[in-house]
Tab-separated table of C-alpha atoms in Angstrom:
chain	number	residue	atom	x	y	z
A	155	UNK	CA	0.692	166.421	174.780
A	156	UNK	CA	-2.751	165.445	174.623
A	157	UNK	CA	-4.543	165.026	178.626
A	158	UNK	CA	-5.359	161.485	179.295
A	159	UNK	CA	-2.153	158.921	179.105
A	160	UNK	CA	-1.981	155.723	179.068
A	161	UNK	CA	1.289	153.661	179.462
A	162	UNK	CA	1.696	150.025	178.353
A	163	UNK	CA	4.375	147.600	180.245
A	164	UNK	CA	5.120	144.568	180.113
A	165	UNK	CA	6.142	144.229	183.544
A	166	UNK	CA	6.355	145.965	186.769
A	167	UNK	CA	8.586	148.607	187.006
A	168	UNK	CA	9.041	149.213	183.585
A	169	UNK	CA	6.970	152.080	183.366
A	170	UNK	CA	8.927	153.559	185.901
A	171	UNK	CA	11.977	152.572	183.987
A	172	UNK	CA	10.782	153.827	180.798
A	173	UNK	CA	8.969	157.140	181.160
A	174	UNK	CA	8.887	157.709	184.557
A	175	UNK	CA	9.803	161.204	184.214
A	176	UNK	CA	7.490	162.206	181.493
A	177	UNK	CA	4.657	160.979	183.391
A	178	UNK	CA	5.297	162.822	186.302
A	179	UNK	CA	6.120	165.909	184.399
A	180	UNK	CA	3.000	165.654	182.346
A	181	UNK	CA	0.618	165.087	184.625
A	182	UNK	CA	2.342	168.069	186.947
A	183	UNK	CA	0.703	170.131	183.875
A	184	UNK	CA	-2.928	168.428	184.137
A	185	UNK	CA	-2.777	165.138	182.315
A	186	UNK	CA	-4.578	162.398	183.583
A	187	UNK	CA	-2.164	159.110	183.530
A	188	UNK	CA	-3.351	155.431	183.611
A	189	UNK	CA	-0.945	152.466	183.361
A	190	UNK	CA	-1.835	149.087	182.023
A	191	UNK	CA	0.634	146.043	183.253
A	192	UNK	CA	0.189	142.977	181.267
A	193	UNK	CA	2.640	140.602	182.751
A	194	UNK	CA	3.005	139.278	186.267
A	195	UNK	CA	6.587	140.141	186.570
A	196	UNK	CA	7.325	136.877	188.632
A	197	UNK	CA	6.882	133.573	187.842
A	198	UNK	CA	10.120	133.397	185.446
A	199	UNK	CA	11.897	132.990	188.465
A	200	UNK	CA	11.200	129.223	188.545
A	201	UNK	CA	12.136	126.687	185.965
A	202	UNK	CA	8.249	125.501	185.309
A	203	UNK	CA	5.715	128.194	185.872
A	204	UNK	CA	3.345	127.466	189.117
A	205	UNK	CA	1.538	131.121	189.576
A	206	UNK	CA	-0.164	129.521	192.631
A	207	UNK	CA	3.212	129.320	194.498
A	208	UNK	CA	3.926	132.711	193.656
A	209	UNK	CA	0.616	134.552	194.806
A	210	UNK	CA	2.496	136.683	197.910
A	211	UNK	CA	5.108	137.928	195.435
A	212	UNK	CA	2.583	138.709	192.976
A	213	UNK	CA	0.369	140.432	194.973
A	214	UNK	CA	3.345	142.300	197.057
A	215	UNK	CA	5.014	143.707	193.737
A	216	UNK	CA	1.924	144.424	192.396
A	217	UNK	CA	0.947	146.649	195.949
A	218	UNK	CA	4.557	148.641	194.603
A	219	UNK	CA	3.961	148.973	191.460
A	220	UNK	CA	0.605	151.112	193.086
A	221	UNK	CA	2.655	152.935	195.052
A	222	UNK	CA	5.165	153.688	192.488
A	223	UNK	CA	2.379	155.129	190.124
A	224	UNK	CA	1.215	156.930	192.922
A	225	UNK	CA	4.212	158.771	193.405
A	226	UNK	CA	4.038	159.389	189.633
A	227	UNK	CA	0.659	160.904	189.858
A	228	UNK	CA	-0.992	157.985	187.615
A	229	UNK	CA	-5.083	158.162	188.494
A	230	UNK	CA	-5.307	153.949	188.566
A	231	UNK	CA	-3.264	151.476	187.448
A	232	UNK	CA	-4.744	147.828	185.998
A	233	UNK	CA	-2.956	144.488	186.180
A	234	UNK	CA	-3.133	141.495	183.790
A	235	UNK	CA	-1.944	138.190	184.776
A	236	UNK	CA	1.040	136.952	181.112
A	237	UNK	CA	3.115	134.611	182.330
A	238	UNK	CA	6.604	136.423	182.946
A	239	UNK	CA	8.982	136.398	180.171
A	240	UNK	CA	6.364	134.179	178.385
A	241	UNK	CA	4.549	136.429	176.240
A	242	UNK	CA	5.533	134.257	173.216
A	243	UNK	CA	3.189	131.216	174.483
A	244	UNK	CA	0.404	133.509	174.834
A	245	UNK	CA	-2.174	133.624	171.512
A	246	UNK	CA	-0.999	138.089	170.281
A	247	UNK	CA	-5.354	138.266	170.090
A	248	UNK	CA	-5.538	137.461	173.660
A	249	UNK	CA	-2.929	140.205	174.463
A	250	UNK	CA	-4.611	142.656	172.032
A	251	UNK	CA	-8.533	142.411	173.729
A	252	UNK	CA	-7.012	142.886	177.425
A	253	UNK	CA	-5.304	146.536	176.141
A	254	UNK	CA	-8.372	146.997	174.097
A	255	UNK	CA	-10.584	146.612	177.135
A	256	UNK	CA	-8.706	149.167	178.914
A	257	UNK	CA	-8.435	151.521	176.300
A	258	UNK	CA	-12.286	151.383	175.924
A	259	UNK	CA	-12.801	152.498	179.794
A	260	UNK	CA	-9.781	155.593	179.295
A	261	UNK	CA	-10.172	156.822	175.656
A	262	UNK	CA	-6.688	157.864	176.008
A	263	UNK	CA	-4.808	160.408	173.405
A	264	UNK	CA	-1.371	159.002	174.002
A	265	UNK	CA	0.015	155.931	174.438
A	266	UNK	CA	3.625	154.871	175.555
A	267	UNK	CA	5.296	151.600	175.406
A	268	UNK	CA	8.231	149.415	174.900
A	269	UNK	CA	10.386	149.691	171.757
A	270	UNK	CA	10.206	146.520	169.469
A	271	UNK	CA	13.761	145.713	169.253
A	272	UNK	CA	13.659	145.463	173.102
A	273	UNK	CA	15.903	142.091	174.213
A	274	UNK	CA	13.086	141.282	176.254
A	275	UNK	CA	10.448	139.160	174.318
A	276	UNK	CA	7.668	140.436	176.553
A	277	UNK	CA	8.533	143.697	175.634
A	278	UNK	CA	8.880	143.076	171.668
A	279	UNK	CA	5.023	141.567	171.704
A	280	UNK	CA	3.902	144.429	173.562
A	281	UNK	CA	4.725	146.733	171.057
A	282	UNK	CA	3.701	144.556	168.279
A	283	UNK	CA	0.331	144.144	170.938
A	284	UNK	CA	-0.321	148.266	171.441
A	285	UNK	CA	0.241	149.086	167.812
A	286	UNK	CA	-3.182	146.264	166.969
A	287	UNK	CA	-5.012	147.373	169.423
A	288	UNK	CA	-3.845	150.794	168.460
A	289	UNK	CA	-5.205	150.697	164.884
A	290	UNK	CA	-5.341	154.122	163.182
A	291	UNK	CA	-9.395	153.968	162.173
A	292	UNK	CA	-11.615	156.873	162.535
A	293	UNK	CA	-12.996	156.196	165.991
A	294	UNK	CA	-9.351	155.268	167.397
A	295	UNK	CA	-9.052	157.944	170.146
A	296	UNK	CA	-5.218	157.608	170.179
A	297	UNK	CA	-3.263	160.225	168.173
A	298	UNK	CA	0.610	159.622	169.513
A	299	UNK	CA	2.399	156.406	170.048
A	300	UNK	CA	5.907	156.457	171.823
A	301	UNK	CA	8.263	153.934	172.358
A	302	UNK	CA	10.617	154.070	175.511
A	303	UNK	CA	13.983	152.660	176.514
A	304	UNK	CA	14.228	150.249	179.115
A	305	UNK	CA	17.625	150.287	180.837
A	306	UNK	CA	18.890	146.595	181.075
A	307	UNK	CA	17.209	145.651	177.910
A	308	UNK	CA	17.154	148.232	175.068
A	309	UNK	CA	20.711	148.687	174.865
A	310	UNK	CA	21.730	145.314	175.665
A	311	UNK	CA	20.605	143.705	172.245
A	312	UNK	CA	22.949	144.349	169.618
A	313	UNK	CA	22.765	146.293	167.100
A	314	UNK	CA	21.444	148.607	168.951
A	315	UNK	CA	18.353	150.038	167.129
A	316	UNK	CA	16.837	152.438	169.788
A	317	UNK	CA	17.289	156.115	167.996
A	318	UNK	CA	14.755	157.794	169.904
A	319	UNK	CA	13.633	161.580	167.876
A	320	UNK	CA	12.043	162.847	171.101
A	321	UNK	CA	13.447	164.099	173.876
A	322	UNK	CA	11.603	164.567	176.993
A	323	UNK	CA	12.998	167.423	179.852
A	324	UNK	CA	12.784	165.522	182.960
A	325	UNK	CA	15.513	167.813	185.036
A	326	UNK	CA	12.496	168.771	187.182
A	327	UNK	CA	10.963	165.278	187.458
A	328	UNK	CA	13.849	163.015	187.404
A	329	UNK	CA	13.976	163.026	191.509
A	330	UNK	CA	10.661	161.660	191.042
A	331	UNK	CA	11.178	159.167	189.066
A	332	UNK	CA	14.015	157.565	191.495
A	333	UNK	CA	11.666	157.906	193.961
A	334	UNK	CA	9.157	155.886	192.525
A	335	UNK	CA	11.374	153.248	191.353
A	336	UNK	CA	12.294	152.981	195.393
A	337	UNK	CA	8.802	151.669	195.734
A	338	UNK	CA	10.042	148.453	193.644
A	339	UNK	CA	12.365	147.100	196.858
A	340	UNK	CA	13.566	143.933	194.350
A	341	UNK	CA	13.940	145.434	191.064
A	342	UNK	CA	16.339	148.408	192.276
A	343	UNK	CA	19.944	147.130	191.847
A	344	UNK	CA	23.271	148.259	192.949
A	345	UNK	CA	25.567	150.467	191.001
A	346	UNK	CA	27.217	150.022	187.831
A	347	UNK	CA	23.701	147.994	187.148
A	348	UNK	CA	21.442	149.978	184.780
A	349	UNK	CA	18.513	149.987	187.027
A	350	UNK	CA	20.073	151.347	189.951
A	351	UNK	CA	19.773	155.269	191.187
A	352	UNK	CA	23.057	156.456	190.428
A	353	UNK	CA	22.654	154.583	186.483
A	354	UNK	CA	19.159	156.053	186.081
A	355	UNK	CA	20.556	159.743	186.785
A	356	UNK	CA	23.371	159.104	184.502
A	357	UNK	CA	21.230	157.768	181.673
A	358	UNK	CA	18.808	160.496	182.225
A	359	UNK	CA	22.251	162.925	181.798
A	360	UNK	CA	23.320	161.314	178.909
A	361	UNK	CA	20.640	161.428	177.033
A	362	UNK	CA	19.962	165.115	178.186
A	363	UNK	CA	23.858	165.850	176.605
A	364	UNK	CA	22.191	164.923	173.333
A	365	UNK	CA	19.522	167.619	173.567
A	366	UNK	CA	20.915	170.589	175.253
A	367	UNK	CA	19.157	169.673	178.196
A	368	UNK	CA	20.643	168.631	181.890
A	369	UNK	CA	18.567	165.422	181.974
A	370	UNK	CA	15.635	164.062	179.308
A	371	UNK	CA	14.050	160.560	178.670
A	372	UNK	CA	14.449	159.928	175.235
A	373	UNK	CA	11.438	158.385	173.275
A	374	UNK	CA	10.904	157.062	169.350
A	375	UNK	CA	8.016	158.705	167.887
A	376	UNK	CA	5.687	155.910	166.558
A	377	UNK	CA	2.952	157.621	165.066
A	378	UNK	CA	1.147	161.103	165.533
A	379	UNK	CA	-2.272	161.869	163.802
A	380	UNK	CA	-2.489	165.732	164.290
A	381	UNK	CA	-6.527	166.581	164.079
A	382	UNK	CA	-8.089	170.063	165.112
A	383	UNK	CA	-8.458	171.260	168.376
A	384	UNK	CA	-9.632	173.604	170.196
A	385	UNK	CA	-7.169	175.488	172.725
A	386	UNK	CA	-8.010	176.981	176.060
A	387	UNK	CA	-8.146	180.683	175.666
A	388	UNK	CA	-8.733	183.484	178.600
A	389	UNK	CA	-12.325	184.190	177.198
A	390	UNK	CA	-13.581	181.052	177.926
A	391	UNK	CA	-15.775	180.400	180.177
A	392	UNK	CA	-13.462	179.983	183.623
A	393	UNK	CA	-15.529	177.363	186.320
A	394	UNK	CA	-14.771	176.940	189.994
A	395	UNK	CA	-15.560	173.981	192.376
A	396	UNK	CA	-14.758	172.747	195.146
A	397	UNK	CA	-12.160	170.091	195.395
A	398	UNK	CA	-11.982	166.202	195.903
A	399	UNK	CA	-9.597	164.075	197.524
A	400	UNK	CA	-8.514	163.115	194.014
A	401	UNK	CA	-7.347	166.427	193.268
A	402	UNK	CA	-4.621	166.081	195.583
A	403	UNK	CA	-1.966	165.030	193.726
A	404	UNK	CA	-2.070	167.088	190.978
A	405	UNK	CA	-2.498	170.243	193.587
A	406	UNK	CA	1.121	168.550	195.141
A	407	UNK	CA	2.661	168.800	191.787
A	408	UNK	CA	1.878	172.567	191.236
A	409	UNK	CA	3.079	173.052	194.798
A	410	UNK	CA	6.482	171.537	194.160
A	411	UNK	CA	7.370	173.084	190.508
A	412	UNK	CA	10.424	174.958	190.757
A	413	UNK	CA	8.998	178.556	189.911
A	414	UNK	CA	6.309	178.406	192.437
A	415	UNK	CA	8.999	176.862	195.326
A	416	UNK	CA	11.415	179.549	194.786
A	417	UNK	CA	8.890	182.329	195.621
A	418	UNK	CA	8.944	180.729	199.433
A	419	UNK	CA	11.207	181.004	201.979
A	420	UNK	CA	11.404	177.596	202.016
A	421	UNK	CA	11.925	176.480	199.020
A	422	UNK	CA	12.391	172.756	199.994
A	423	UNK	CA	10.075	170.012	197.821
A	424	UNK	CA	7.305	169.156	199.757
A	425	UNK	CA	6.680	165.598	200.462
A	426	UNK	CA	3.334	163.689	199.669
A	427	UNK	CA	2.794	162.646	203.358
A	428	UNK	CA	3.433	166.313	204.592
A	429	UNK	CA	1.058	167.222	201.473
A	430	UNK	CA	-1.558	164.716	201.872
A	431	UNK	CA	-2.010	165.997	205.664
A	432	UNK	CA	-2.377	169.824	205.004
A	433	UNK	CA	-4.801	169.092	202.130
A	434	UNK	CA	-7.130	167.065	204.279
A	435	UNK	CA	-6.934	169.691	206.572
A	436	UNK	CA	-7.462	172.573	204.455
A	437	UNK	CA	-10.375	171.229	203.052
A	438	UNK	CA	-12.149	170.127	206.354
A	439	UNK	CA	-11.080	173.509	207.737
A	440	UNK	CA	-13.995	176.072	208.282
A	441	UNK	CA	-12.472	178.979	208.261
A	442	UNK	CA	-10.650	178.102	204.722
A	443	UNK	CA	-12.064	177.291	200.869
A	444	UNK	CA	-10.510	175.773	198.173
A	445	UNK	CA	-11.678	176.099	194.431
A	446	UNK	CA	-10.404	174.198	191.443
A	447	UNK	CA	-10.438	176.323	188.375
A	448	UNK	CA	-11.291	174.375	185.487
A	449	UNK	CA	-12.187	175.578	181.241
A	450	UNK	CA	-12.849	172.643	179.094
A	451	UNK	CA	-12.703	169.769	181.312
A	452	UNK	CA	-9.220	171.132	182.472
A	453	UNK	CA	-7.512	171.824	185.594
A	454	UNK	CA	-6.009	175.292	185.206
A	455	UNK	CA	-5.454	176.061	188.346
A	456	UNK	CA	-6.420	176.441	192.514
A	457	UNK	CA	-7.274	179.441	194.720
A	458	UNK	CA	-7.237	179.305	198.600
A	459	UNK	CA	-8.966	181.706	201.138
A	460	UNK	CA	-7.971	181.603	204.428
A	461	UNK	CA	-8.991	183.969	207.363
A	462	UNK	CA	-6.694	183.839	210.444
A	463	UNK	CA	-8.343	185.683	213.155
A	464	UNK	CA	-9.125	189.201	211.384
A	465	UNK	CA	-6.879	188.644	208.716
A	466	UNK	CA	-7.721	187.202	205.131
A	467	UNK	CA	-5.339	185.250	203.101
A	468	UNK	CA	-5.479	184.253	199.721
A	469	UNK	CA	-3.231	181.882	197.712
A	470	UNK	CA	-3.710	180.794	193.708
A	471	UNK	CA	-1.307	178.035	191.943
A	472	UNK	CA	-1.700	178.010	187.736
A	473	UNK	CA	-1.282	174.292	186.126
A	474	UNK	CA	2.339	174.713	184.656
A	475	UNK	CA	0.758	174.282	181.308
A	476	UNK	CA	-0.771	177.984	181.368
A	477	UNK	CA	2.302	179.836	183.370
A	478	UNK	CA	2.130	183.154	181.352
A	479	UNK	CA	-1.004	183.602	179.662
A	480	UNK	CA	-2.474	185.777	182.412
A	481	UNK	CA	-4.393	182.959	184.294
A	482	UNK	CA	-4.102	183.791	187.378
A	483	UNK	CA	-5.654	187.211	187.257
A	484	UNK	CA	-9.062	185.415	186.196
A	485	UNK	CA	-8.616	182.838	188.833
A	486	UNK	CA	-8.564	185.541	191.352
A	487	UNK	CA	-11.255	187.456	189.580
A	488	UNK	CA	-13.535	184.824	189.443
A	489	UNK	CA	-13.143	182.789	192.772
A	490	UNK	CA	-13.226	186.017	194.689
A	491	UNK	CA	-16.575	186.262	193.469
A	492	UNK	CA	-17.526	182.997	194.753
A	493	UNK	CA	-16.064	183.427	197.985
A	494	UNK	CA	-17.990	186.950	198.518
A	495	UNK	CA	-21.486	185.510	197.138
């Protein structure tokens, strides 16, 4: 994957719902994620659509739908105001310019979004919307285009014509994603229902079955324009600074993958309040400093000094993406040179 994302829903919760997983994976290796939410999610509730009457809801689903991304690790996520289940009365242009717009602030290299044989109508003019705004000319920025399965929607229009040809591993991320989907307190539904926790674990196991894996997301491969790039390697030129409150989450992530948590005694996940509190500590703390290693605009990892009384500590986490290449010597190598100087 490319490292700035950029998911497309139709409605709350159905990015979530969709990719949920993926995200969180990917940016636990140093993507940047953005969702864009062109619906309201609300108003199709009521026979005739009054948005006025509806402004709490709107604005309380839409203060979940932040937290939900949050939990994700998405950097920001931006709202549009479609009418609910209504994307058919809308002019496609008007749709198009509002993911253009957003696209023009991100410049992101992959996109995700609904499938177009979705039930949902909102969700079939999405797609039709993203692949417009999405058109392959030679200053387009995105490269991939995936379409996701929405549980409650995808499978429920017949023939099914969902065959997804990618297969996400999410068996590190899927605990994640249920947690974020929490933040939604009226989409979540009880069990058998397709959006509740015990369905999205079973979909994310069946779909795993049909890849070898333990759990996946499975996604339809719309497009990929494969240009030349240029790979980090360990002779580039390694910088350290000193990190923002932004850097948080992605610091959480490396924290909590599996092969760093089994090297403690406690190998429990850590949670994002206990995380949140120790970072703002850490980085406030005199007697501690904390350097994000970066090469190429990427985060490749973070290195901690600490001295308790006469004793010096140090601590380095690699992005996930570079576990193996011999990263974390140079991190070492070059942040104990900044800490001496």
């Amino acid at each position: 994957m490319k490292n700035r994302i950029l998911i497309i829903a139709a409605h709350p919760d159905d990015e979530v719902l969709g990719c949920g997983g993926t995200i969180a994976r990917l940016v636990s290796e140093g993507c940047q994620a953005y969702t864009l939410i062109l619906g309201e999610g609300i108003t199709s509730r009521d026979e005739v659509r009054k948005r006025s009457k509806r402004i709490k809801e709107i604005s309380q689903l839409r203060q979940e739908a932040k937290a939900a991304n949050q939990i994700l690790g998405v950097k920001k996520v931006f709202f549009y105001n479609f009418p609910d289940n209504r994307f058919d009365k809308v002019a496609l242009l008007d749709i198009v310019k509002k993911i253009e717009q957003v696209k023009r602030k991100i410049k992101p290299d992959v996109v995700f979004t609904h499938h177009w044989e979705d039930l949902n109508i909102d969700h079939q003019i999405t797609y039709k919307a993203v692949l417009t705004a999405c058109r392959p000319v030679s200053e387009e920025t995105v490269k991939e285009i995936y379409a996701f399965e929405i549980p409650s929607s995808t499978e429920w229009n017949h023939p099914v014509k969902f065959n997804p040809n990618t297969f996400v591993d999410i068996a590190k991320t899927v605990e994640i994603k249920v947690e974020a989907l929490k933040s939604y307190r009226d989409e979540l539904r009880e069990f058998p229902h397709p959006r509740s926790e015990e369905a999205i674990r079973a979909i994310g196991k069946r779909w795993g079955s049909a890849a070898g894996l333990n759990y996946a997301e499975p996604l339809y491969l719309v497009r990929k324009i494969i240009a030349e790039t240029s790979a980090i390697k360990k002779d580039d030129n390694i910088k350290l600074r000193y990190p923002l409150k932004k850097d948080s989450k992605v610091i959480w992530n490396w924290r909590n993958h599996p092969e760093v948590r089994k090297n403690f005694f406690n190998t429990k996940i850590v949670s994002w309040d206990e995380h949140k509190k120790w970072f703002l500590q850490k980085i406030r703390d005199p007697h501690a400093k904390i350097y994000i290693a970066t090469c190429k605009r990427k985060k490749i990892g973070v290195i901690r000094f600490e001295t308790i009384q006469e004793n010096a500590f140090v601590s380095v986490n690699v992005n996930p993406a570079f576990f193996g290449e011999g990263f974390g010597s140079l991190i070492i190598c070059h942040g104990t040179n900044k800490y001496l100087k």
